[in-house]
C-alpha positions as semicolon CSV with decimal commas, in nm:
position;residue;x (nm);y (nm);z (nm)
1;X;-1,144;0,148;1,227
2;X;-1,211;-0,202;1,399
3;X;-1,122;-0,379;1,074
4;X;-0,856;-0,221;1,036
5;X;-0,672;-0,310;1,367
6;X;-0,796;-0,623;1,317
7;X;-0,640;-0,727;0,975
8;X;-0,326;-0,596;1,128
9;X;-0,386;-0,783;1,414
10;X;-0,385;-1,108;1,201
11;X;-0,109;-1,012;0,981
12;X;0,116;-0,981;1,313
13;X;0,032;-1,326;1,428
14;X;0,081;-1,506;1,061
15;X;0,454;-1,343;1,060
16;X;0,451;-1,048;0,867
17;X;0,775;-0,911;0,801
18;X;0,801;-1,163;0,487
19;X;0,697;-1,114;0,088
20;X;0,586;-1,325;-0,191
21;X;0,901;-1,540;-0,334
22;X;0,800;-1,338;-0,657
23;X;0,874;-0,994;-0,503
24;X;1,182;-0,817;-0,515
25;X;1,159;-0,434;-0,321
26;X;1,294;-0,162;-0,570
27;X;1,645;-0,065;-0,494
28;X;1,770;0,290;-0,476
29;X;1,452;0,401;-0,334
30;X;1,424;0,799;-0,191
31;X;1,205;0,848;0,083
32;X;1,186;1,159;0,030
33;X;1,033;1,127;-0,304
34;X;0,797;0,901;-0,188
35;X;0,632;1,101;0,118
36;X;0,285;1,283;0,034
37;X;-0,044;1,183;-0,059
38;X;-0,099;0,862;-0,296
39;X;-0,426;0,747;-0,396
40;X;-0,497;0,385;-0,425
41;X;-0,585;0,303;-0,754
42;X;-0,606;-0,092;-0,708
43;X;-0,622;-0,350;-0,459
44;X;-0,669;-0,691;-0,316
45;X;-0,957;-0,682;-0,091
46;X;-0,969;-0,718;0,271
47;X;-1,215;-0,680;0,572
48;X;-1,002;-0,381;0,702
49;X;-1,100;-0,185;0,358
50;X;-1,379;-0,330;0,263
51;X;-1,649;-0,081;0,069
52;X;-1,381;0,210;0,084
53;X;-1,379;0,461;-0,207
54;X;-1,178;0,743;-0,212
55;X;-0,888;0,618;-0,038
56;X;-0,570;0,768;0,022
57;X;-0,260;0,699;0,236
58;X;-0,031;1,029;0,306
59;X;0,297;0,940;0,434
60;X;0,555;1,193;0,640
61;X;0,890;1,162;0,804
62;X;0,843;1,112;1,202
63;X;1,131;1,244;1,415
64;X;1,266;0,918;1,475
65;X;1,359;0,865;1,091
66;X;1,048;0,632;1,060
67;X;0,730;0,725;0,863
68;X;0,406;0,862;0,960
69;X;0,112;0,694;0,755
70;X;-0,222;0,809;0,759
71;X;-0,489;0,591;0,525
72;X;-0,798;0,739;0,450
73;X;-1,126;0,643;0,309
74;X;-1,502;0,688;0,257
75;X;-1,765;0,402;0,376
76;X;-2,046;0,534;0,184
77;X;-2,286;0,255;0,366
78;X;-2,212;0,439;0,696
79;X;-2,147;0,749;0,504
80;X;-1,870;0,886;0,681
81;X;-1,470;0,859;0,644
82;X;-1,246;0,619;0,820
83;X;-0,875;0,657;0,883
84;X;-0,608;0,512;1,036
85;X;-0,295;0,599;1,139
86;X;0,054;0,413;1,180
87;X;0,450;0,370;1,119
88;X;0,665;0,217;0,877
89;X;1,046;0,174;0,910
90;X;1,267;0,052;0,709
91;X;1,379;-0,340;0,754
92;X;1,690;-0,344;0,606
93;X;1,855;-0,031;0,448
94;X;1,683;0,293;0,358
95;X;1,771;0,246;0,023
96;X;1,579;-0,048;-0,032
97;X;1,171;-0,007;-0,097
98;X;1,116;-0,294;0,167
99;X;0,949;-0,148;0,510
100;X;0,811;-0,257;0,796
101;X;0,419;-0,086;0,879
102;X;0,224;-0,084;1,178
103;X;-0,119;0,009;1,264
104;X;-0,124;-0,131;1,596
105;X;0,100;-0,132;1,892
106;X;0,447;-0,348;1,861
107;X;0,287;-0,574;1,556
108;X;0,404;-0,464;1,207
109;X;0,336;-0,613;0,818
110;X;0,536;-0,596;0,532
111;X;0,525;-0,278;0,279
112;X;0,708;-0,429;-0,033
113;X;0,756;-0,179;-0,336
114;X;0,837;-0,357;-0,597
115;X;0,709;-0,153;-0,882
116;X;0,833;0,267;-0,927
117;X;0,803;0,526;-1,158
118;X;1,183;0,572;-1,043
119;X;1,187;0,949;-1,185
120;X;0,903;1,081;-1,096
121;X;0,744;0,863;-0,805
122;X;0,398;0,881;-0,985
123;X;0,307;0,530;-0,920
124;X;0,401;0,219;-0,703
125;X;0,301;-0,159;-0,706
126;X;0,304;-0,264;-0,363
127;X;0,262;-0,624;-0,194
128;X;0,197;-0,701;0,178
129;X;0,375;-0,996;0,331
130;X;0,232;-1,232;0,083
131;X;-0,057;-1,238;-0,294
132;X;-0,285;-1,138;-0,056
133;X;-0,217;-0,776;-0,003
134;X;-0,156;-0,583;-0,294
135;X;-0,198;-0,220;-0,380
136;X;-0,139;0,023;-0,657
137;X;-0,095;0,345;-0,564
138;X;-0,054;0,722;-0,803
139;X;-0,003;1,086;-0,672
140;X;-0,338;1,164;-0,927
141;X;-0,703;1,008;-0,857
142;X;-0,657;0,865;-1,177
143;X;-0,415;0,676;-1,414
144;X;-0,425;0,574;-1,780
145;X;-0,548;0,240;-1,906
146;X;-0,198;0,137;-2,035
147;X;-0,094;0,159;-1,646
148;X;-0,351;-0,052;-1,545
149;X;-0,255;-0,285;-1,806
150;X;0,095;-0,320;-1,693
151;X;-0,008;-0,366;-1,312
152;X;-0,221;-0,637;-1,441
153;X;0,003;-0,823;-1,648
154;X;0,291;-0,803;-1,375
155;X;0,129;-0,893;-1,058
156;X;-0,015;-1,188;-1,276
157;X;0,299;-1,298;-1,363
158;X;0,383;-1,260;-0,976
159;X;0,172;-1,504;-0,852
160;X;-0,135;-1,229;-0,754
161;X;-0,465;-1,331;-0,808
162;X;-0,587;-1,032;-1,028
163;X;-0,979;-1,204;-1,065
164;X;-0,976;-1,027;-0,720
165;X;-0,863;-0,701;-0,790
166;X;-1,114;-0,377;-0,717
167;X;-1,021;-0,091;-0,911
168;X;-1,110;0,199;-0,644
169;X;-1,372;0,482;-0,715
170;X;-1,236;0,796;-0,660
């Protein structure tokens, strides 16, 4: 939980509400298709998740028209889950996959999707404020190779150093 505050922490103070020139958020995104639970399938790693398996992030509508996010995962060195909980609103419309995320007090990162299976919401490429932070998340533990491919070969072309990705065990 400590790692976790503190990468947000550091993203706050390095200016966070940015994304990587390469990075355009998906327009004519639904909220509403995208709240529930999504498994992260891919990363960049970072202290704040470092040694997580099994991690999810569940997101709900809050009563102030932001979103409630709750990431979850399993240290298996401590054995025991860690979660943490936060907010995401929307930066500029709420049409636009390009939202604003904290885990800590007033300090928030970017949330960039700039990748959706714009049907069905089964997957989403997601960036942070910059190639450091990068996610792929599905709504199933698993996705086919051909997926994996394509996240590869895009966030590549991005700018996204994919020698670091970590393909999550679920």
């Amino acid at each position: 939980m400590k790692k976790y505050l503190l990468i947000i922490i550091s993203l706050a103070l390095s200016g966070c509400l940015g994304m990587p020139e390469s990075v355009k958020p998906v327009p004519d995104f639904e909220i509403n298709k995208y709240l529930g639970k999504w498994y992260e399938i891919a990363r960049l790693d970072h202290s704040f998740e470092e040694g997580l398996s099994q991690v999810t992030a569940e997101y709900t509508l809050k009563d102030d028209g932001g979103v409630s996010v709750l990431n979850r995962g399993f240290l298996a060195s401590e054995n025991e889950w860690k979660e943490a909980e936060g907010k995401a609103y929307f930066v500029n419309s709420e049409s636009e996959g390009y939202l604003k995320v904290s885990f800590f007090g007033p300090f928030y990162g970017s949330y960039v999707v700039f990748e959706l299976d714009n049907e069905n919401y089964q997957y989403a490429f997601v960036s942070g404020p910059n190639t450091d932070y990068l996610w792929l998340l599905a709504r199933t533990p698993s996705v086919d190779q051909e997926l994996k491919d394509t996240f590869v070969q895009m966030v590549k072309e991005r700018g996204f150093d994919t020698k670091r990705l970590i393909f999550v065990d679920q």
